[in-house]
Amino acid sequence: MNKNCPTEYNPWLHYFAIATAITTFLLLGLGGLVTSHEAGMSVPDWPNTYGYNMFLFPIGKWVGGVFYEHTHRLLASAVGLLTVILAVWLWRGDARRWMGRLGLVAVLLVIAQGVLGGLRVRWHMDNLGVFHGTVAQVFFILVCALALLTSRWWLQLSAERNWVSVPAGLRSLFVVTTFLIFLQLMLGATMRHQHAGLAIRDFPLAYGQWWPDTSPEAMARYNSQRVEVVTETPVTAFQIILQMFHRLGALAIFLAVTLCAWQARRQLGRRDGLARMAAAWHGLLILQIGLGIETLHSNKAADIATLHVMIGALSLVTGALWCVIAFRRSDATPKLAGNRANSGELNCPAVLALGGK
Amino acid sequence: MNKILSILAVGMVGACSAVSAADIVGTVTYKGAAPAEKTITPILDDPTCGASYNGKAPTTHFYAVGANGEFGDVIVSLKDTTGSTGASAAPAVMDQKACLYTPTILTVQTGQKLIVKNSDPVLHNVHLNPTVPENEKANEASINAAQMPNGADLNYSFVKPEKFLKFQCDVHPWMFAWVTIVDSPYYAQTGADGKFVIKNVPPGKYTIVANHRKAGEKTQDIEVKDANVSVAFTFEPK
Ligand code: HEM
Ligand SMILES: [Cu+2]
């Protein structure tokens, strides 16, 4: 194929990438449920399940926490399989070499993810759950990006190049904000993998103060009063401070995303796709903060806490994809009419297909 | 020759003190209102576990406080004493029954065998969380062990003292037990009447420690001569 040709749109590849992304999102949710139900260690062995080959584990034994952990492992295997197929397809069927490489990275990530999850169980290291949760988010970004990059919309955008370019300042603002969200997710994952129940219950105050007392006497007092049904573990000062940072992080992110939405609208115009996306992002973050507060009020009801994880992942992905699109649109010189002939794209069949819009 | 003499001397002293040993008897009281216990509602969501409860979920038992403040589940021990007799002591037993650990507070000596049973028709995973590395190492093989219905008993034994080592089941996330490991036979755990007896304590000065998982720790300095000593501890809300 002529390497100057724009990539041909392959609808099935694109749908397949979307299916992989959606399955990954469901897997994230199921993984969130495992942690919400404190079921991460309910299947003591790996890769076997209670001594059975995991695919032959009898359904009658999928009880209590085992149900979440086991279905998580099964769905994870499905995502692994989808990822491998997607990678092979990209490698062989996408003219962009780097797409094949991205597919390979996805495969490596999904393998790392499986091994991390397995070692967490085998080594009894709850802390690995934090990395497992973080890598999951990165992997999710990657498959969503693959779905975006294989879309007709993206290929058309790249071929036609008739965009309003996104100023560097605006791009940096979004990159920094997305990174803040990433840090917030890591903080959140660290909190969840303390397996200690909520370190602070009240909001916006914390133990009745703007900044809670974490002296040893205060900690002893909090713990002597604490009665938990699940995760009955003493709370530590570290955990309280972790949640305080998560709260401050939420405030910082909220302000940053508000600024992003406002600036995108101001600099790109209200009708620009990226401005709209930024507005939706803003809405997503308001929802996310509401869910965070509700997580506290519901004393960490498993469904609410899990939704908080899932919307958190969507917030991150929205920011990341915004940045990907913005960098695509960073070119300061929009394509002039007639360029196409000059760049040797004349004989490209895909252009004709795309141009037929 | 000198060596033999000194061994003899030590042996004599040991024998004498055993003869003149006394008991420490005492009571532990909780004065004031303990935090309210919570109902273990999720137990009813599990069909097998719920079947034992006829729609009425049990509660937590973190503060076992009687009508007159008798404080149960307090572990009383003599600080820095050693000479565990765990190896020859009868094994301690912990059961899993109706999807709860019984008892939930238990004390064993180093070297003593702890047997964990499963009397339930469901599988549990017995998951230990030692904070003392030696105890983790000593029980590595069954640190998170599946136990099928009527499965074989699990055996544990600990090498170092540790307070409230947490046992949990991740299949049933409300299932907890806390095992305290002491390094000498001079310990006791209060019953529902808030009383305890530490038997055959050799004469000497000691720091006696009362430990409750939630209410914390209290200490007193005591001296044991050849008559029984009585000790009273009082805990209050912090
Ligand atoms: C910018 C907004 C926020 C984002 C992006 C965010 C993100 C997250 C994520 C992703 C997790 C879970 C991580 C994991 O398990 O992998 C989490 C946990 C948590 N978040 Fe947030 N959060 C935000 C705001 C808030 C707010 C405002 C609160 C409430 C004060 C809150 C309370 C919590 C709590 C309590 C947890 C732990 C839940 C548990 O242990 O199950 N979050 N957060
Ligand atoms: Cu269980």
XYZ file of C-alpha atoms and ligand atoms in Angstrom:
639
model
C 0.000 0.000 0.000
C 1.195 3.490 -0.731
C 2.481 4.793 2.541
C 1.150 8.236 1.859
C -2.316 6.889 1.625
C -4.623 7.539 4.533
C -5.608 4.345 6.278
C -8.610 2.621 4.954
C -11.560 2.498 7.323
C -12.300 -1.027 8.448
C -15.663 -1.035 10.188
C -15.296 -4.543 11.648
C -11.940 -3.747 13.156
C -13.437 -0.605 14.632
C -16.458 -2.417 16.067
C -14.192 -5.054 17.465
C -12.075 -2.409 19.176
C -15.227 -0.853 20.615
C -16.391 -4.230 21.881
C -13.026 -4.738 23.537
C -13.246 -1.328 25.176
C -16.762 -1.976 26.475
C -15.817 -5.393 27.822
C -12.843 -3.795 29.537
C -15.122 -1.232 31.115
C -17.349 -4.006 32.446
C -14.271 -5.803 33.716
C -13.213 -2.640 35.549
C -16.633 -2.548 37.153
C -16.446 -6.174 38.145
C -12.953 -5.637 39.528
C -14.354 -2.704 41.485
C -17.033 -5.010 42.884
C -14.415 -7.526 43.993
C -12.717 -4.844 46.038
C -15.995 -3.320 47.223
C -17.024 -6.724 48.512
C -13.605 -7.306 50.050
C -13.438 -10.488 48.036
C -9.959 -10.115 46.546
C -8.580 -13.001 48.558
C -11.651 -15.196 48.553
C -10.106 -17.579 46.055
C -6.822 -18.511 47.686
C -5.180 -20.085 44.676
C -4.223 -18.948 41.191
C -4.332 -19.753 38.297
C -6.506 -22.556 39.672
C -9.729 -21.894 41.561
C -10.064 -23.989 44.713
C -7.963 -26.595 42.979
C -10.107 -26.633 39.845
C -9.085 -25.480 36.443
C -10.673 -22.030 36.489
C -12.874 -22.726 33.465
C -14.249 -25.900 35.040
C -14.957 -24.544 38.513
C -18.512 -25.739 39.303
C -21.116 -22.985 39.366
C -22.569 -24.365 42.616
C -19.428 -23.175 44.363
C -19.650 -19.558 43.125
C -20.861 -18.344 46.507
C -20.339 -15.146 48.486
C -17.125 -13.336 47.635
C -16.044 -16.211 45.418
C -18.707 -15.216 42.902
C -17.133 -11.802 42.320
C -13.556 -12.967 42.316
C -14.227 -15.913 40.044
C -16.355 -14.077 37.475
C -13.721 -11.349 37.491
C -11.097 -13.915 36.538
C -13.305 -15.331 33.781
C -14.145 -11.957 32.278
C -10.484 -11.004 32.516
C -9.636 -14.067 30.429
C -12.175 -12.916 27.860
C -10.632 -9.453 27.723
C -7.217 -11.050 27.349
C -8.448 -13.048 24.397
C -10.137 -10.036 22.769
C -6.968 -8.024 23.206
C -4.811 -10.635 21.540
C -7.200 -10.850 18.580
C -7.346 -7.079 18.322
C -3.559 -6.827 18.380
C -3.101 -9.433 15.664
C -5.751 -7.729 13.563
C -4.124 -4.338 13.971
C -0.707 -5.779 13.213
C -1.843 -7.394 10.004
C -4.729 -5.218 8.916
C -3.875 -1.640 9.816
C -1.539 0.188 7.481
C -0.216 2.299 10.342
C 2.722 0.337 11.744
C 2.472 2.102 15.067
C -1.061 0.862 15.504
C 0.284 -2.668 15.437
C 2.781 -1.677 18.094
C 0.076 -0.118 20.241
C -1.795 -3.386 19.969
C 1.300 -5.190 21.166
C 1.594 -2.830 24.135
C -2.025 -3.616 24.963
C -1.245 -7.322 24.966
C 1.754 -6.797 27.235
C -0.346 -4.700 29.589
C -3.118 -7.241 29.755
C -0.607 -9.985 30.527
C 1.048 -7.836 33.195
C -2.386 -7.173 34.583
C -3.239 -10.839 34.831
C 0.069 -11.662 36.466
C -0.239 -8.766 38.927
C -3.691 -9.958 39.881
C -2.439 -13.504 40.295
C 0.601 -12.563 42.340
C -1.528 -10.420 44.563
C -3.436 -13.560 45.469
C -0.414 -15.844 45.633
C 1.813 -13.509 47.629
C -0.985 -12.259 49.877
C -0.030 -8.746 48.942
C -3.042 -6.523 49.058
C -0.787 -3.644 48.071
C -0.363 -5.115 44.627
C -4.068 -4.397 44.247
C -3.163 -0.714 43.937
C -0.949 -1.384 40.913
C -3.473 -3.812 39.544
C -6.127 -1.069 39.760
C -3.812 1.523 38.206
C -2.632 -0.622 35.317
C -6.290 -1.439 34.667
C -6.986 2.253 34.118
C -4.009 2.679 31.800
C -5.073 -0.359 29.821
C -8.586 1.019 29.550
C -7.246 4.291 28.149
C -5.253 2.352 25.596
C -8.137 0.242 24.278
C -10.401 3.291 24.146
C -7.711 5.086 22.181
C -7.509 2.117 19.803
C -11.244 2.337 19.290
C -10.935 6.044 18.576
C -7.992 5.640 16.209
C -9.763 3.005 14.146
C -12.929 5.079 13.789
C -14.085 6.547 10.501
C -14.326 9.897 12.211
C -10.661 9.876 13.175
C -9.483 8.734 9.761
C -11.575 11.369 8.096
C -10.268 14.021 10.443
C -6.703 12.970 9.686
C -7.308 12.883 5.978
C -9.151 16.131 5.603
C -7.227 18.118 8.150
C -9.710 20.948 8.084
C -9.662 21.585 11.775
C -9.326 24.552 14.037
C -5.988 23.892 15.637
C -5.874 23.565 19.410
C -3.449 26.035 21.039
C -0.546 24.571 22.984
C -1.583 26.324 26.196
C -4.997 24.730 26.124
C -3.507 21.329 25.426
C -1.166 21.633 28.403
C -4.041 22.602 30.646
C -5.893 19.443 29.695
C -2.837 17.236 29.990
C -2.134 18.499 33.495
C -5.756 18.095 34.543
C -5.923 14.568 33.155
C -2.755 13.746 35.028
C -4.308 15.110 38.226
C -7.202 12.746 37.727
C -4.759 9.906 37.263
C -3.116 10.756 40.574
C -6.539 10.942 42.164
C -7.317 7.448 40.894
C -4.116 6.143 42.418
C -5.000 7.795 45.714
C -8.445 6.253 45.499
C -6.993 2.830 44.736
C -4.623 3.134 47.693
C -7.559 3.994 49.925
C -9.566 1.048 48.741
C -6.705 -1.359 49.199
C -6.251 -0.451 52.834
C -9.230 -2.755 53.388
C -10.046 -0.730 56.432
C -13.479 0.645 55.829
C -13.980 4.360 55.633
C -11.262 6.275 57.433
C -13.530 9.310 57.745
C -17.305 9.201 57.756
C -18.432 12.793 57.860
C -18.289 15.339 55.053
C -17.409 18.143 54.468
C -16.021 18.131 58.009
C -13.796 15.255 59.090
C -14.350 14.010 62.635
C -16.078 17.329 63.179
C -13.089 19.420 62.145
C -11.780 20.958 58.970
C -8.564 19.070 59.463
C -8.960 16.063 61.753
C -6.836 15.414 64.813
C -4.572 12.456 64.076
C -2.643 12.359 67.357
C -2.240 8.878 68.891
C -4.826 9.738 71.569
C -7.341 10.814 68.963
C -6.703 7.687 66.909
C -7.239 5.489 69.982
C -10.487 7.320 70.639
C -11.746 6.957 67.063
C -10.910 3.271 67.039
C -12.467 2.462 70.383
C -15.730 3.914 69.095
C -15.584 2.255 65.735
C -17.877 -0.694 65.070
C -17.741 -2.150 61.582
C -19.448 -5.240 60.247
C -17.002 -5.816 57.412
C -13.388 -4.630 57.236
C -13.180 -4.374 61.000
C -9.663 -3.065 61.230
C -8.292 -0.129 63.204
C -8.005 3.038 61.207
C -4.590 4.668 61.002
C -3.558 8.305 60.762
C -2.140 7.517 57.328
C -5.564 6.427 56.104
C -7.203 9.559 57.413
C -4.640 11.727 55.686
C -5.044 9.728 52.482
C -8.750 10.517 52.435
C -8.078 14.180 53.223
C -5.786 14.373 50.194
C -8.398 12.648 48.081
C -10.880 15.326 49.145
C -8.462 18.143 48.405
C -7.608 16.438 45.112
C -11.289 16.379 44.201
C -11.524 20.097 44.855
C -8.424 20.825 42.770
C -9.682 18.638 39.922
C -13.088 20.213 40.001
C -11.552 23.672 39.668
C -9.180 22.513 36.939
C -11.908 20.841 34.891
C -14.116 23.903 35.241
C -11.250 25.965 33.902
C -10.734 23.461 31.074
C -14.371 23.547 30.015
C -14.472 27.311 30.124
C -11.235 27.794 28.209
C -12.098 25.206 25.577
C -15.328 27.009 24.928
C -13.645 30.385 24.856
C -10.746 29.355 22.631
C -12.401 26.869 20.294
C -15.939 28.151 20.182
C -19.032 26.712 21.768
C -19.883 24.431 18.867
C -16.494 22.816 18.545
C -16.551 19.090 19.297
C -13.740 19.417 21.809
C -15.549 22.217 23.637
C -18.595 20.007 23.914
C -16.528 17.110 25.063
C -14.982 19.326 27.740
C -18.453 20.355 28.898
C -19.448 16.699 29.164
C -16.244 16.059 31.083
C -17.224 18.756 33.519
C -20.586 17.064 34.025
C -18.890 13.720 34.567
C -16.735 15.179 37.310
C -19.684 16.705 39.095
C -21.302 13.276 39.007
C -18.085 11.702 40.251
C -17.840 14.045 43.207
C -21.478 13.378 44.043
C -20.762 9.635 43.972
C -17.702 10.122 46.190
C -19.801 11.915 48.778
C -22.519 9.297 48.477
C -19.889 6.598 49.033
C -19.349 8.150 52.438
C -23.016 8.638 53.243
C -23.891 5.083 52.254
C -21.022 3.769 54.389
C -19.403 2.452 51.250
C -22.313 0.567 49.769
C -20.680 -1.764 47.272
C -22.683 -0.549 44.285
C -22.061 3.141 44.947
C -18.350 2.657 45.604
C -18.092 0.619 42.416
C -19.912 3.263 40.380
C -17.464 5.757 41.817
C -14.610 3.627 40.442
C -16.287 3.282 37.036
C -17.156 6.941 36.589
C -13.622 7.709 37.786
C -12.308 5.579 34.929
C -14.595 7.321 32.443
C -13.405 10.713 33.692
C -9.820 9.711 33.125
C -10.485 8.292 29.670
C -12.454 11.338 28.602
C -9.537 13.570 29.541
C -7.032 11.293 27.843
C -8.993 11.011 24.581
C -9.532 14.758 24.569
C -5.762 15.154 24.686
C -5.257 12.617 21.897
C -7.673 14.482 19.644
C -6.213 17.837 20.608
C -2.713 16.688 19.715
C -3.984 15.453 16.383
C -5.402 18.929 15.893
C -2.245 20.677 16.980
C -1.051 21.367 13.480
C -1.033 25.135 13.042
C -1.428 25.045 9.265
C -4.698 23.580 8.224
C -4.542 21.745 5.004
C -5.017 23.852 1.908
C -7.113 22.765 -0.956
C -5.000 21.072 -3.580
C -2.535 19.653 -1.118
C -3.969 16.282 -1.649
C -2.794 16.097 -5.204
C 0.674 17.176 -4.157
C 1.082 14.607 -1.473
C 0.589 11.692 -3.789
C -2.709 10.639 -2.307
C -4.381 10.734 -5.649
C -4.329 7.007 -6.161
C -5.566 6.081 -2.780
C -8.825 4.217 -2.884
C -9.633 5.005 0.733
C -9.597 8.716 0.079
C -12.243 8.294 -2.490
C -14.295 6.279 -0.063
C -13.847 8.819 2.678
C -14.290 11.775 0.431
C -17.670 10.534 -0.618
C -19.302 12.007 2.450
C 31.655 -29.167 88.803
C 30.824 -25.507 89.232
C 28.494 -25.764 86.331
C 26.630 -28.688 87.796
C 26.267 -26.843 91.069
C 24.832 -23.801 89.456
C 22.375 -25.886 87.445
C 21.316 -27.561 90.669
C 20.931 -24.208 92.345
C 18.739 -22.881 89.541
C 16.693 -26.049 89.689
C 16.166 -25.657 93.425
C 15.054 -22.079 93.115
C 12.674 -23.087 90.384
C 11.263 -25.887 92.483
C 10.868 -23.662 95.546
C 9.120 -20.905 93.678
C 6.750 -23.435 92.167
C 5.853 -24.520 95.644
C 5.192 -21.021 96.922
C 3.411 -19.793 93.816
C 0.130 -17.923 94.140
C -2.806 -17.061 91.930
C -3.734 -13.672 90.620
C -7.491 -13.274 90.626
C -9.316 -10.272 89.370
C -12.180 -8.561 87.674
C -12.410 -6.235 84.740
C -15.199 -3.688 84.514
C -16.356 -1.354 81.776
C -17.809 1.818 83.211
C -20.031 3.828 80.919
C -21.809 3.190 77.677
C -20.007 1.029 75.143
C -20.520 1.839 71.453
C -23.610 0.147 70.021
C -22.999 -3.134 68.244
C -24.071 -3.460 64.624
C -26.293 -6.029 63.003
C -24.501 -8.237 60.531
C -27.136 -7.751 57.845
C -25.187 -9.157 54.872
C -25.251 -12.589 56.499
C -28.924 -12.893 55.491
C -28.121 -12.201 51.838
C -26.246 -15.458 51.651
C -28.824 -18.253 51.385
C -26.791 -20.914 53.168
C -25.533 -18.668 55.947
C -28.885 -16.942 56.314
C -30.640 -20.288 56.806
C -29.173 -20.505 60.333
C -30.766 -17.249 61.415
C -34.459 -17.337 60.496
C -34.395 -13.827 59.136
C -32.840 -12.352 62.269
C -29.227 -11.429 61.726
C -26.743 -11.674 64.601
C -24.791 -8.649 65.811
C -21.132 -7.956 66.321
C -19.728 -8.623 69.804
C -16.944 -6.161 70.112
C -17.827 -5.034 73.606
C -18.989 -7.938 75.753
C -20.244 -5.879 78.660
C -22.617 -7.331 81.282
C -25.439 -5.578 83.116
C -23.087 -4.425 85.858
C -20.208 -3.620 83.602
C -18.619 -7.106 83.682
C -16.166 -6.847 80.831
C -15.544 -10.019 78.843
C -12.946 -10.821 76.176
C -10.204 -8.918 77.966
C -6.815 -10.591 77.831
C -4.778 -10.302 81.000
C -1.112 -11.200 81.006
C 2.124 -10.555 82.845
C 4.423 -8.343 80.875
C 7.763 -9.726 79.702
C 7.258 -13.187 81.163
C 8.502 -16.134 79.138
C 8.638 -19.888 79.511
C 5.777 -20.858 77.260
C 4.282 -24.264 77.965
C 2.438 -24.143 74.663
C 4.119 -27.223 73.221
C 2.631 -29.449 75.923
C -0.660 -27.565 76.381
C -3.921 -28.888 74.989
C -4.663 -27.470 71.527
C -6.916 -24.437 71.306
C -9.918 -24.774 69.018
C -11.674 -22.256 66.864
C -14.741 -23.232 64.890
C -16.617 -21.788 61.934
C -20.284 -22.158 62.651
C -23.277 -20.520 60.993
C -20.797 -18.380 59.058
C -19.143 -16.873 62.107
C -15.931 -17.670 63.902
C -16.386 -18.909 67.471
C -14.846 -17.696 69.594
C -13.884 -14.392 68.044
C -11.364 -13.532 70.745
C -8.906 -16.229 71.682
C -5.524 -16.441 73.409
C -2.871 -19.097 72.817
C 0.735 -19.546 73.822
C 3.661 -19.680 71.467
C 4.127 -23.244 70.313
C 0.561 -24.209 71.196
C -1.490 -25.855 68.510
C -4.549 -23.988 67.241
C -7.089 -26.098 65.400
C -9.518 -24.387 63.042
C -12.627 -26.377 62.184
C -15.390 -25.893 59.683
C -18.771 -27.072 60.989
C -20.654 -25.358 58.169
C -22.073 -26.807 54.978
C -20.295 -24.032 53.048
C -16.706 -23.392 52.126
C -14.722 -20.777 54.003
C -11.266 -19.474 53.385
C -9.248 -19.054 56.529
C -7.108 -16.027 55.904
C -4.560 -14.960 58.529
C -3.028 -11.511 58.715
C -0.009 -11.772 61.013
C 1.934 -8.572 61.594
C 4.917 -10.414 63.065
C 6.960 -11.841 60.162
C 7.995 -14.967 62.097
C 4.370 -15.869 62.649
C 3.640 -15.362 58.991
C 6.551 -17.563 58.011
C 5.617 -20.314 60.438
C 2.141 -20.582 58.930
C 2.906 -19.806 55.324
C 1.457 -23.039 54.002
C -2.074 -22.255 55.196
C -2.038 -18.499 55.521
C -5.011 -18.242 53.161
C -6.438 -21.719 53.064
C -9.650 -22.971 51.557
C -11.699 -25.138 53.855
C -14.457 -27.102 52.189
C -17.613 -28.204 54.024
C -16.504 -31.001 56.357
C -13.001 -30.308 55.157
C -9.996 -31.391 57.173
C -9.122 -29.259 60.202
C -6.458 -26.653 59.724
C -3.593 -26.468 62.189
C -1.675 -23.405 63.181
C 1.078 -22.637 65.639
C 2.858 -19.371 66.358
C 6.403 -18.593 67.358
C 6.293 -14.998 68.606
C 3.918 -13.038 70.814
C 1.440 -10.975 68.876
C -1.668 -9.042 69.813
C -4.955 -9.686 68.073
C -3.746 -11.446 64.971
C -6.669 -11.140 62.597
C -8.345 -14.182 61.040
C -10.851 -13.467 58.322
C -12.871 -15.172 55.636
C -13.103 -13.357 52.328
C -16.028 -15.407 51.113
C -18.024 -13.966 54.012
C -16.490 -10.556 54.636
C -18.106 -10.162 58.075
C -16.244 -13.190 59.465
C -13.421 -12.223 61.826
C -11.558 -13.624 64.788
C -8.591 -12.212 66.642
C -6.008 -14.491 68.195
C -3.547 -13.160 70.731
C -0.308 -15.046 71.217
C 1.528 -14.866 74.542
C 4.913 -16.239 75.455
C 4.171 -17.659 78.904
C 1.506 -19.620 80.734
C 0.728 -16.573 82.889
C -2.297 -15.242 81.101
C -6.059 -15.405 81.235
C -9.033 -14.135 79.319
C -12.080 -12.737 81.071
C -15.355 -14.528 80.630
C -18.809 -13.004 80.491
C -18.563 -12.393 84.260
C -15.533 -10.157 83.765
C -13.426 -12.409 86.011
C -10.035 -13.942 85.435
C -7.512 -16.133 87.249
C -3.839 -16.477 86.438
C -2.648 -19.591 88.210
C 0.618 -20.520 89.905
C 2.508 -17.308 89.454
C 5.989 -17.435 91.008
C 6.694 -14.717 93.586
C 8.084 -11.511 92.192
C 7.233 -8.086 90.920
C 5.232 -7.875 87.717
C 3.466 -5.502 85.445
C 0.033 -6.926 84.799
C -1.541 -5.887 81.511
C -5.204 -5.951 80.545
C -5.827 -5.726 76.829
C -9.070 -5.246 74.993
C -9.138 -5.131 71.223
C -11.217 -1.967 71.097
C -10.952 -0.391 74.531
C -7.155 -0.513 74.639
C -4.669 -1.401 77.328
C -4.325 -0.828 81.076
C -1.418 -1.825 83.270
C -0.737 -2.134 87.003
C 2.380 -2.969 88.967
C 1.854 -5.837 91.379
C 3.869 -8.019 93.654
C 3.154 -11.693 94.128
C 4.232 -13.284 97.416
C 2.810 -16.529 98.688
C -0.830 -15.511 99.041
C -3.287 -14.914 96.222
C -3.342 -11.403 94.841
C -6.468 -9.708 93.606
C -6.489 -7.071 90.922
C -9.265 -4.929 89.484
C -9.196 -3.104 86.166
C -11.694 -0.506 85.042
C -12.071 0.675 81.454
C -14.015 3.711 80.383
C -15.000 5.226 77.062
C -12.147 7.312 75.698
C -12.337 14.451 41.217
C -13.146 13.632 41.660
C -12.821 12.228 42.089
C -12.212 11.201 41.408
C -11.654 11.247 39.998
C -12.201 10.052 42.271
C -11.701 8.800 41.939
C -11.720 7.704 42.749
C -11.396 6.369 42.346
C -11.015 5.947 40.940
C -11.475 5.561 43.421
C -11.252 4.054 43.476
C -9.955 3.574 42.996
C -9.849 2.080 42.832
O -10.373 1.303 43.639
O -9.222 1.658 41.852
C -11.897 6.388 44.513
C -12.124 5.932 45.784
C -12.746 6.690 46.764
N -13.182 7.998 46.648
Fe -12.996 9.200 45.079
N -12.780 10.407 43.464
C -13.172 11.724 43.390
C -13.807 12.460 44.367
C -14.169 11.986 45.610
C -14.872 12.743 46.632
C -15.339 14.192 46.529
C -15.034 11.900 47.686
C -15.713 12.167 49.012
C -15.261 12.939 49.902
C -14.428 10.633 47.344
C -14.381 9.537 48.160
C -13.788 8.339 47.848
C -13.718 7.242 48.759
C -14.249 7.204 50.182
C -13.057 6.198 48.081
C -12.744 4.815 48.614
C -13.951 3.984 48.408
C -13.722 2.578 48.876
O -12.886 2.351 49.768
O -14.390 1.700 48.346
N -13.925 10.716 46.075
N -12.037 7.687 44.078
Cu -16.618 -17.899 55.313
